[in-house]
Structures are given as structure tokens and as C-alpha cells.
Tab-separated table of C-alpha atoms in Angstrom:
chain	number	residue	atom	x	y	z
A	1	MET	CA	-56.364	-13.253	-26.073
A	2	PHE	CA	-54.038	-13.681	-23.089
A	3	PRO	CA	-54.546	-11.425	-20.074
A	4	GLY	CA	-52.606	-8.219	-20.302
A	5	THR	CA	-51.948	-8.357	-24.067
A	6	GLU	CA	-54.263	-5.487	-24.658
A	7	GLU	CA	-51.831	-3.261	-22.679
A	8	ALA	CA	-48.684	-4.327	-24.542
A	9	GLY	CA	-48.752	-1.354	-26.852
A	10	ASN	CA	-49.752	1.100	-24.169
A	11	PRO	CA	-46.709	3.153	-23.064
A	12	ASN	CA	-48.461	4.018	-19.776
A	13	SER	CA	-48.884	0.364	-18.731
A	14	ASN	CA	-46.925	-1.168	-15.836
A	15	SER	CA	-45.658	-4.141	-17.831
A	16	PHE	CA	-41.872	-4.765	-17.913
A	17	VAL	CA	-40.200	-3.841	-21.167
A	18	ASN	CA	-36.995	-5.620	-22.222
A	19	PRO	CA	-34.405	-2.893	-22.895
A	20	GLU	CA	-32.176	-5.152	-24.983
A	21	GLN	CA	-32.500	-6.448	-28.487
A	22	ALA	CA	-33.827	-9.860	-29.434
A	23	GLY	CA	-31.168	-12.575	-29.234
A	24	TYR	CA	-29.013	-10.476	-26.865
A	25	VAL	CA	-28.509	-11.901	-23.364
A	26	GLY	CA	-26.874	-8.848	-21.822
A	27	PHE	CA	-23.810	-10.143	-19.965
A	28	ALA	CA	-21.672	-7.877	-22.156
A	29	ASN	CA	-22.899	-5.119	-19.819
A	30	LEU	CA	-21.056	-6.636	-16.824
A	31	PRO	CA	-17.972	-4.375	-17.187
A	32	ASN	CA	-20.271	-1.365	-16.919
A	33	GLN	CA	-21.711	-2.754	-13.685
A	34	VAL	CA	-18.210	-3.227	-12.253
A	35	HIS	CA	-17.310	0.299	-13.358
A	36	ARG	CA	-20.365	1.840	-11.661
A	37	LYS	CA	-19.746	-0.102	-8.452
A	38	SER	CA	-16.056	0.827	-8.387
A	39	VAL	CA	-16.778	4.504	-9.000
A	40	LYS	CA	-19.396	4.524	-6.247
A	41	LYS	CA	-17.060	2.804	-3.766
A	42	GLY	CA	-13.976	4.801	-4.699
A	43	PHE	CA	-10.358	3.703	-4.774
A	44	GLU	CA	-7.637	3.454	-2.122
A	45	PHE	CA	-3.914	3.722	-2.714
A	46	THR	CA	-0.931	4.093	-0.416
A	47	LEU	CA	2.348	5.505	-1.702
A	48	MET	CA	5.559	5.552	0.346
A	49	VAL	CA	8.437	7.898	-0.469
A	50	VAL	CA	11.877	7.092	0.927
A	51	GLY	CA	15.155	8.912	0.436
A	52	GLU	CA	17.584	11.387	1.883
A	53	SER	CA	16.447	14.873	2.835
A	54	GLY	CA	16.691	17.529	0.153
A	55	LEU	CA	16.021	15.262	-2.848
A	56	GLY	CA	12.611	16.805	-3.591
A	57	LYS	CA	10.332	14.006	-2.352
A	58	SER	CA	7.562	16.288	-1.092
A	59	THR	CA	7.759	18.532	-4.144
A	60	LEU	CA	7.467	15.573	-6.491
A	61	VAL	CA	4.456	14.107	-4.682
A	62	ASN	CA	2.666	17.469	-4.722
A	63	SER	CA	3.456	17.782	-8.439
A	64	LEU	CA	2.171	14.285	-9.197
A	65	PHE	CA	-1.259	14.760	-7.646
A	66	LEU	CA	-1.584	18.556	-7.965
A	67	THR	CA	-2.213	19.005	-4.260
A	68	ASP	CA	-0.417	20.174	-1.122
A	69	LEU	CA	0.113	17.282	1.274
A	70	TYR	CA	2.564	19.106	3.540
A	71	PRO	CA	1.053	22.503	4.453
A	72	GLU	CA	2.811	22.737	7.852
A	73	ARG	CA	6.101	21.032	7.200
A	74	HIS	CA	9.035	21.525	9.582
A	75	ILE	CA	12.541	21.368	8.123
A	76	PRO	CA	15.021	20.400	10.880
A	77	LEU	CA	18.317	22.182	11.366
A	78	ALA	CA	21.692	20.516	10.889
A	79	SER	CA	22.155	20.239	14.656
A	80	GLU	CA	18.811	18.466	14.981
A	81	LYS	CA	19.739	15.880	12.347
A	82	ILE	CA	22.692	14.574	14.382
A	83	THR	CA	20.464	12.610	16.749
A	84	GLN	CA	17.338	12.545	14.602
A	85	THR	CA	15.610	9.217	14.182
A	86	VAL	CA	13.464	8.136	11.269
A	87	LYS	CA	9.834	9.136	11.649
A	88	ILE	CA	6.809	7.880	9.754
A	89	ASP	CA	4.382	10.573	8.613
A	90	ALA	CA	1.225	9.396	6.849
A	91	SER	CA	-0.933	12.015	5.120
A	92	THR	CA	-4.306	11.104	3.630
A	93	VAL	CA	-6.206	13.212	1.136
A	94	GLU	CA	-9.391	12.655	-0.860
A	95	ILE	CA	-8.930	13.453	-4.545
A	96	GLU	CA	-11.843	13.587	-6.977
A	97	GLU	CA	-11.453	13.804	-10.728
A	98	ARG	CA	-14.406	13.563	-13.131
A	99	GLY	CA	-16.558	11.887	-10.512
A	100	VAL	CA	-13.925	9.272	-9.551
A	101	LYS	CA	-12.739	9.455	-5.937
A	102	LEU	CA	-9.270	8.373	-4.805
A	103	ARG	CA	-8.298	8.058	-1.152
A	104	LEU	CA	-4.573	8.696	-1.396
A	105	THR	CA	-2.253	8.062	1.538
A	106	VAL	CA	1.332	9.272	1.212
A	107	VAL	CA	3.778	7.879	3.766
A	108	ASP	CA	6.859	10.051	4.196
A	109	THR	CA	10.019	9.035	6.065
A	110	PRO	CA	11.731	12.210	7.344
A	111	GLY	CA	15.132	11.603	8.837
A	112	PHE	CA	16.027	8.679	6.587
A	113	GLY	CA	19.790	8.620	6.046
A	114	ASP	CA	20.346	11.941	7.854
A	115	SER	CA	21.958	10.769	11.102
A	116	LEU	CA	25.626	10.003	11.521
A	117	ASN	CA	24.904	6.306	11.981
A	118	SER	CA	22.354	5.166	9.399
A	119	THR	CA	22.825	1.443	9.953
A	120	ASP	CA	19.324	0.748	11.250
A	121	CYS	CA	17.481	3.703	9.744
A	122	PHE	CA	15.300	1.485	7.555
A	123	LYS	CA	14.000	-0.653	10.439
A	124	PRO	CA	11.129	1.774	11.267
A	125	VAL	CA	10.083	1.584	7.615
A	126	ILE	CA	10.015	-2.222	7.680
A	127	ARG	CA	8.135	-2.130	10.990
A	128	TYR	CA	5.494	0.193	9.509
A	129	ILE	CA	4.986	-2.031	6.452
A	130	ASP	CA	4.598	-5.110	8.659
A	131	GLU	CA	2.183	-3.293	10.952
A	132	GLN	CA	-0.092	-2.488	8.030
A	133	PHE	CA	0.019	-6.132	6.915
A	134	GLU	CA	-0.789	-7.251	10.457
A	135	ARG	CA	-3.670	-4.783	10.765
A	136	TYR	CA	-5.138	-5.946	7.468
A	137	LEU	CA	-4.757	-9.581	8.562
A	138	GLN	CA	-6.554	-8.883	11.839
A	139	ASP	CA	-9.386	-7.056	10.045
A	140	GLU	CA	-9.666	-9.829	7.492
A	141	SER	CA	-9.937	-12.412	10.266
A	142	GLY	CA	-12.494	-10.362	12.222
A	143	LEU	CA	-16.237	-10.084	12.013
A	144	ASN	CA	-16.568	-6.843	10.059
A	145	ARG	CA	-14.867	-7.836	6.794
A	146	ARG	CA	-16.999	-5.733	4.465
A	147	HIS	CA	-15.565	-2.355	5.429
A	148	ILE	CA	-11.840	-3.040	5.655
A	149	ILE	CA	-9.665	0.027	5.066
A	150	ASP	CA	-6.634	-0.985	3.054
A	151	ASN	CA	-3.615	0.898	4.422
A	152	ARG	CA	-1.036	-1.533	3.050
A	153	VAL	CA	1.830	0.133	1.179
A	154	HIS	CA	1.205	-0.538	-2.514
A	155	CYS	CA	4.207	1.294	-3.954
A	156	CYS	CA	7.493	2.741	-2.700
A	157	PHE	CA	9.321	5.507	-4.538
A	158	TYR	CA	12.973	5.222	-3.557
A	159	PHE	CA	14.884	8.420	-4.338
A	160	ILE	CA	18.500	8.091	-5.439
A	161	ASN	CA	20.932	10.959	-4.989
A	162	PRO	CA	22.123	12.213	-8.412
A	163	SER	CA	25.455	13.446	-7.035
A	164	GLY	CA	26.716	9.920	-6.410
A	165	HIS	CA	28.150	7.444	-8.876
A	166	GLY	CA	25.284	5.011	-8.569
A	167	LEU	CA	23.790	3.287	-5.540
A	168	LYS	CA	25.234	3.881	-2.089
A	169	PRO	CA	25.582	1.074	0.486
A	170	LEU	CA	22.526	2.462	2.292
A	171	ASP	CA	20.494	2.306	-0.930
A	172	VAL	CA	21.453	-1.321	-1.495
A	173	ALA	CA	20.784	-2.317	2.129
A	174	PHE	CA	17.354	-0.694	2.178
A	175	MET	CA	16.119	-2.108	-1.128
A	176	LYS	CA	17.367	-5.599	-0.296
A	177	ALA	CA	15.562	-5.409	3.058
A	178	VAL	CA	12.155	-4.415	1.651
A	179	HIS	CA	12.015	-5.705	-1.934
A	180	HIS	CA	10.012	-8.771	-0.830
A	181	LYS	CA	7.555	-6.608	1.143
A	182	VAL	CA	6.680	-3.732	-1.193
A	183	ASN	CA	6.827	-2.709	-4.864
A	184	ILE	CA	9.989	-0.608	-5.254
A	185	VAL	CA	10.171	2.002	-8.016
A	186	PRO	CA	13.649	3.629	-8.185
A	187	VAL	CA	13.608	7.379	-8.861
A	188	LEU	CA	16.633	9.447	-9.845
A	189	ALA	CA	15.998	12.742	-8.066
A	190	LYS	CA	16.793	16.241	-9.321
A	191	ALA	CA	17.656	15.176	-12.837
A	192	ASP	CA	18.051	18.827	-13.888
A	193	THR	CA	21.482	18.818	-12.205
A	194	LEU	CA	22.778	16.354	-14.825
A	195	THR	CA	23.205	16.457	-18.569
A	196	LYS	CA	21.347	14.007	-20.796
A	197	LEU	CA	24.464	11.896	-21.275
A	198	GLU	CA	25.128	11.825	-17.534
A	199	VAL	CA	21.515	10.753	-16.903
A	200	GLN	CA	21.812	7.880	-19.391
A	201	ASN	CA	25.113	6.673	-17.951
A	202	LEU	CA	23.872	6.895	-14.354
A	203	LYS	CA	20.676	5.037	-15.222
A	204	ARG	CA	22.669	2.242	-16.841
A	205	ARG	CA	24.985	1.978	-13.849
A	206	ILE	CA	22.092	1.892	-11.365
A	207	MET	CA	20.319	-0.871	-13.279
A	208	ASP	CA	23.542	-2.888	-13.450
A	209	GLN	CA	23.983	-2.549	-9.686
A	210	ILE	CA	20.360	-3.573	-9.059
A	211	GLU	CA	20.926	-6.707	-11.120
A	212	ASP	CA	24.293	-7.489	-9.530
A	213	TYR	CA	22.969	-7.214	-5.970
A	214	GLY	CA	19.858	-9.264	-6.759
A	215	ILE	CA	17.421	-6.467	-5.921
A	216	LYS	CA	13.882	-7.059	-7.153
A	217	ILE	CA	12.190	-3.836	-8.200
A	218	TYR	CA	8.609	-3.570	-9.428
A	219	PRO	CA	8.428	-5.306	-12.835
A	220	LEU	CA	6.156	-3.510	-15.256
A	221	PRO	CA	3.661	-6.052	-16.663
A	222	ASP	CA	4.190	-7.278	-20.190
A	223	CYS	CA	1.711	-6.319	-22.880
A	224	ASP	CA	-0.580	-8.925	-24.393
A	225	SER	CA	-0.292	-9.719	-28.066
A	226	ASP	CA	-3.779	-8.341	-28.778
A	227	GLU	CA	-2.997	-4.872	-27.364
A	228	ASP	CA	-2.832	-1.921	-29.723
A	229	GLU	CA	0.526	-0.665	-30.931
A	230	ASP	CA	0.321	2.648	-29.066
A	231	TYR	CA	-0.049	0.880	-25.719
A	232	LYS	CA	2.831	-1.481	-26.544
A	233	GLU	CA	5.043	1.469	-27.403
A	234	GLN	CA	4.059	3.209	-24.171
A	235	CYS	CA	4.978	0.126	-22.106
A	236	ARG	CA	8.288	-0.185	-23.927
A	237	GLN	CA	9.205	3.449	-23.201
A	238	LEU	CA	8.194	3.117	-19.542
A	239	LYS	CA	10.391	0.045	-19.079
A	240	ASN	CA	13.347	1.776	-20.717
A	241	ALA	CA	12.889	4.840	-18.474
A	242	VAL	CA	13.583	2.960	-15.212
A	243	PRO	CA	14.947	4.452	-12.976
A	244	PHE	CA	12.826	7.510	-13.663
A	245	ALA	CA	14.873	10.721	-13.814
A	246	VAL	CA	12.459	13.324	-12.477
A	247	VAL	CA	12.201	17.003	-11.675
A	248	GLY	CA	9.481	18.336	-9.388
A	249	ALA	CA	7.974	21.821	-9.340
A	250	ASN	CA	4.775	23.350	-7.952
A	251	SER	CA	5.043	26.796	-9.542
A	252	ILE	CA	3.442	27.847	-12.835
A	253	ILE	CA	5.599	30.028	-15.085
A	254	GLU	CA	4.939	31.555	-18.476
A	255	VAL	CA	7.136	30.521	-21.397
A	256	LYS	CA	6.579	31.981	-24.875
A	257	GLY	CA	2.999	32.881	-24.155
A	258	ARG	CA	1.996	29.570	-22.551
A	259	LYS	CA	1.855	28.598	-18.893
A	260	VAL	CA	3.804	25.537	-17.865
A	261	ARG	CA	4.751	23.828	-14.608
A	262	GLY	CA	8.504	24.099	-14.252
A	263	ARG	CA	11.592	25.693	-12.756
A	264	MET	CA	13.203	28.947	-13.894
A	265	TYR	CA	16.999	29.081	-14.181
A	266	PRO	CA	19.332	31.794	-15.513
A	267	TRP	CA	20.083	29.618	-18.537
A	268	GLY	CA	16.484	28.624	-19.289
A	269	VAL	CA	13.382	26.818	-18.077
A	270	VAL	CA	12.940	23.154	-17.123
A	271	GLU	CA	9.402	22.053	-17.967
A	272	VAL	CA	8.321	19.341	-15.588
A	273	GLU	CA	5.650	17.930	-17.893
A	274	ASN	CA	7.866	17.910	-20.983
A	275	PRO	CA	9.124	14.356	-21.778
A	276	GLU	CA	12.190	15.864	-23.442
A	277	HIS	CA	13.280	17.470	-20.159
A	278	CYS	CA	12.635	14.690	-17.621
A	279	ASP	CA	10.666	11.491	-16.938
A	280	PHE	CA	8.010	13.120	-14.756
A	281	ILE	CA	5.175	12.358	-17.192
A	282	LYS	CA	6.414	8.788	-17.623
A	283	LEU	CA	6.494	8.270	-13.861
A	284	ARG	CA	2.957	9.594	-13.420
A	285	THR	CA	1.740	7.538	-16.388
A	286	MET	CA	3.289	4.418	-14.904
A	287	LEU	CA	1.708	5.067	-11.505
A	288	ILE	CA	-1.777	5.787	-12.835
A	289	THR	CA	-1.805	3.175	-15.615
A	290	HIS	CA	-0.538	0.345	-13.413
A	291	MET	CA	-2.149	1.403	-10.112
A	292	GLN	CA	-4.478	-1.602	-10.196
A	293	ASP	CA	-1.576	-3.943	-10.952
A	294	LEU	CA	0.419	-2.490	-8.047
A	295	GLN	CA	-2.467	-3.304	-5.726
A	296	GLU	CA	-2.823	-6.821	-7.143
A	297	VAL	CA	0.897	-7.557	-6.730
A	298	THR	CA	0.687	-6.283	-3.146
A	299	GLN	CA	-2.301	-8.533	-2.441
A	300	GLU	CA	-1.260	-11.673	-4.297
A	301	THR	CA	2.493	-11.632	-3.663
A	302	HIS	CA	3.708	-9.467	-0.771
A	303	TYR	CA	0.675	-9.834	1.509
A	304	GLU	CA	0.330	-13.567	0.836
A	305	ASN	CA	4.022	-14.056	1.644
A	306	TYR	CA	3.549	-12.203	4.929
A	307	ARG	CA	0.367	-14.156	5.700
A	308	ALA	CA	2.020	-17.515	4.976
A	309	GLU	CA	5.045	-16.604	7.096
A	310	ASN	CA	2.767	-15.417	9.892
A	311	LEU	CA	0.786	-18.673	9.894
A	312	ALA	CA	3.963	-20.762	9.699
A	313	ASN	CA	5.279	-19.026	12.834
A	314	GLY	CA	2.137	-19.818	14.795
A	315	GLY	CA	-0.232	-17.022	13.865
A	316	SER	CA	-0.485	-13.384	14.840
A	317	PRO	CA	0.862	-11.897	18.064
A	318	ALA	CA	-2.695	-11.765	19.407
A	319	GLY	CA	-3.114	-15.497	18.803
A	320	LYS	CA	0.165	-16.266	20.544
A	321	ALA	CA	-0.790	-14.203	23.583
A	322	SER	CA	-4.232	-15.836	23.798
A	323	ARG	CA	-2.586	-19.296	23.905
A	324	GLY	CA	-0.713	-18.436	27.072
A	325	ALA	CA	2.276	-16.451	25.874
A	326	PRO	CA	4.022	-14.238	28.425
A	327	PRO	CA	2.392	-10.815	28.894
A	328	SER	CA	5.532	-9.087	27.590
A	329	GLN	CA	4.847	-10.364	24.059
A	330	SER	CA	1.567	-8.479	23.850
A	331	ASP	CA	2.920	-5.036	24.665
A	332	GLY	CA	2.658	-3.798	21.089
A	333	LEU	CA	-1.023	-4.686	20.623
A	334	SER	CA	-3.767	-2.181	19.985
A	335	GLN	CA	-6.463	-1.248	22.472
A	336	ARG	CA	-9.039	-3.489	20.782
A	337	GLU	CA	-6.676	-6.471	20.883
A	338	ARG	CA	-5.920	-5.866	24.574
A	339	GLU	CA	-9.668	-5.837	25.323
A	340	LEU	CA	-10.112	-9.119	23.466
A	341	LEU	CA	-7.251	-10.702	25.393
A	342	GLN	CA	-8.735	-9.458	28.652
A	343	LYS	CA	-12.132	-10.981	27.805
A	344	GLU	CA	-10.483	-14.258	26.853
A	345	ASP	CA	-8.640	-14.276	30.180
A	346	GLU	CA	-11.897	-13.659	32.079
A	347	LEU	CA	-13.595	-16.448	30.129
A	348	ARG	CA	-10.721	-18.816	30.925
A	349	LYS	CA	-10.990	-17.989	34.652
A	350	MET	CA	-14.753	-18.636	34.582
A	351	GLN	CA	-14.173	-21.990	32.914
A	352	GLU	CA	-11.613	-22.941	35.580
A	353	LYS	CA	-14.058	-21.912	38.321
A	354	LEU	CA	-16.811	-24.028	36.768
A	355	ALA	CA	-14.419	-26.960	36.543
A	356	ARG	CA	-13.585	-26.657	40.249
A	357	MET	CA	-17.283	-26.499	41.164
A	358	GLN	CA	-17.976	-29.554	39.009
A	359	ALA	CA	-15.148	-31.430	40.740
A	360	GLU	CA	-16.564	-30.557	44.168
A	361	MET	CA	-20.037	-31.752	43.150
A	362	ASP	CA	-18.600	-35.017	41.821
A	363	SER	CA	-16.785	-35.601	45.108
A	364	LYS	CA	-20.044	-35.211	47.059
A	365	ARG	CA	-22.085	-37.636	44.931
A	366	PRO	CA	-23.011	-41.072	46.466
A	367	GLU	CA	-20.633	-43.820	45.378
A	368	VAL	CA	-22.101	-47.238	44.349
A	369	GLN	CA	-20.233	-50.154	45.963
A	370	PRO	CA	-19.666	-53.417	44.070
A	371	ASN	CA	-22.086	-55.343	46.396
A	372	GLY	CA	-24.896	-52.942	45.644
A	373	ASN	CA	-24.691	-51.060	48.911
A	374	ILE	CA	-24.748	-47.264	48.790
A	375	LYS	CA	-22.115	-45.311	50.616
A	376	THR	CA	-22.956	-41.719	51.450
A	377	HIS	CA	-20.779	-38.882	52.548
A	378	ASN	CA	-21.583	-36.788	55.560
A	379	VAL	CA	-22.458	-33.274	54.521
């Protein structure tokens, strides 16, 4: 009898028991391991909303995630909008649902398109997107790479005014300026001001303009052939719904004995979560279902393009300044980057001082003459 076989049938023994069946390796359990690790770590997502004031951006975001991201919001007066510049407001909230945590960051752009001259109103938005790419690149190139906070913009909801006859010149200029930096999802705001036929015609016109101007919006991924029919039908409906005609509401009203989220009008009720009334559910389904794909496209396409362009131009601003660039080029660096540049400058000065000392010592060494005689210097 081998040692320890007498305890094999004893449930109180300390011997290891194989939990799997015979002939089963166990690598089919790997997705469960990834799921547990992902749930424990949590998820990060950054959503940017861009559009004119009064199109219901804040209301829609609060309706999407059932939270209040703007508790102390200031609405500027008409006189304040004359000289108002575009601001960038980032709000972060921790959302937990059935044990899964989501760190959601919503980037709002108040003042976009409100001033008399809106020629350069999208430049602060582009600057913010590039700053997040640069910050992620610096963190990725640093020492502490395990705990990088991803603040890159993964998705941009661009709100289109329903009162126009399609895209305005500002809409075209903005989307063409950022479509290679962020995933753009066009949203037709306040769809309850239009009839169903008007919504269909406006959607068709907007998509024709997007194609004519060469604007690249976020392409919903195609379904694989082995997917079930329900998922294929869902993807088909989501693709046909672009741009999403939405209505936002944060109030709960009672309709025929049931409570719904919607808006009360003299002629009836608009139910936000009713697919027959608007595309709110389709927009939220698209965002949640393809959230991972939005992050992958940001990482593999937009960030890699920025990284390649950055390396082709000679590296990051910090690298340029450390190679002797004028001090004016490093004005926009963070405090940590300034400290690193200062330490590099001190190290360079110490190296120059050591080089001077070494040169002085070499000049004082005895020189050997060709005839073998030694010539010394007077000290």
C-alpha cells in the first residue's frame, strides 16, 4: 500500500481532491476566471457629449444611467453667451449594478456653438482629447504601468438640432475634425418635436450628408455567422436607427395604471423607454452592448494613430524639452513632468561639471616624451 492511500476515502484528510471529472482538463473555465477578475477590477468608460445648448444633453445622460451628474448646474443668460467660450466639464460617478462596478466619466462641453463666432469652438474639445491621449502615453511609458487610469474619450455623442434641415456647417466641421480621434455617434435631439415621417426623412438626409462629406462615424460591428438570430436582428435594427432620434426625461409619470419614464404633453405622453416613441432604448442598448468594442476601437485605432503620429514627430513634448528644446515649449506640462525636466537639467549640469574636472586632471598629468624622458608640470 502506498503512503497516504489509507486516507483517500477520509473526508477529513488534507489530501487534494480534484474538483473536475476524469478526462476533463479544465481550461473551459478560463472565461469564468476573466469574468471574476474583471468584476473585481471594475470597468472604466468615458463618454463625451457635444452639441448646442438646449438640446437636452444633460437630461439624456441622466436618463441613460439613472443618475444625476449635474446637481449644481448653472445655465448662463443670453448676455453671457455672447462672449462665452467653450468649457470642458468632466464629471465622474461610480455606478454599481448587480455587483458590477462602472467608473463613468461624462465630459460635457457647455458653450459649444453658443457664441456669435463659432469658428474655433471645437478646438478646446480636440485639445482635451489629445491631452488624455498624451497623459495615457506618459503613464504607459512610466514606471507605474499597473494602475493606469484610462481617461481617454471612448465615445462622443454629437447632438444634432432637429429644427434644421440636416447638418449645419458647424456640425460638419466638428465631426470632420474629430472623427479620426474619437468614436462619433450622431444623435438627433428632441425627436418629440417631429412627426415619424419627418424623423425618417431627416435621418436619411443626415446620413447622406455624412457620406457626402466623408465623415467617419462609429461603425457598429458586424455579427458573426454563428450568432443567434435575435442578436442579428438587434444589430440590424441598431444600424438602421443611426442617427438615434432620442427623447430624454428624468420624471416618472403614471399612465393607465403603470409608471413610466416620460414627458407629459396636452395631447398625450411620450414614453422615453418605448421603442415606438423614440430610439432611447436602442441608443442605450448600443452603448451597453458595444461598450467593450468602443474601448477596443479607441485603443487599437485612435490611440495607436495618435501614438504613431507622436513618435513620428519626435516623441512627446516632455521628450522634446529634455533634448534641449526651448523652455517655452514646455509651458503646458504637468507638475510631475516639470520636476522630471528639472532633475534631468541638474543631472546634465553635474555631468558637465565632472567633465570639466576630468579635463583639468588630464591637463595636470605627466606627459611621456618620445625619448623616454618625463616632463612634469609645476603645480
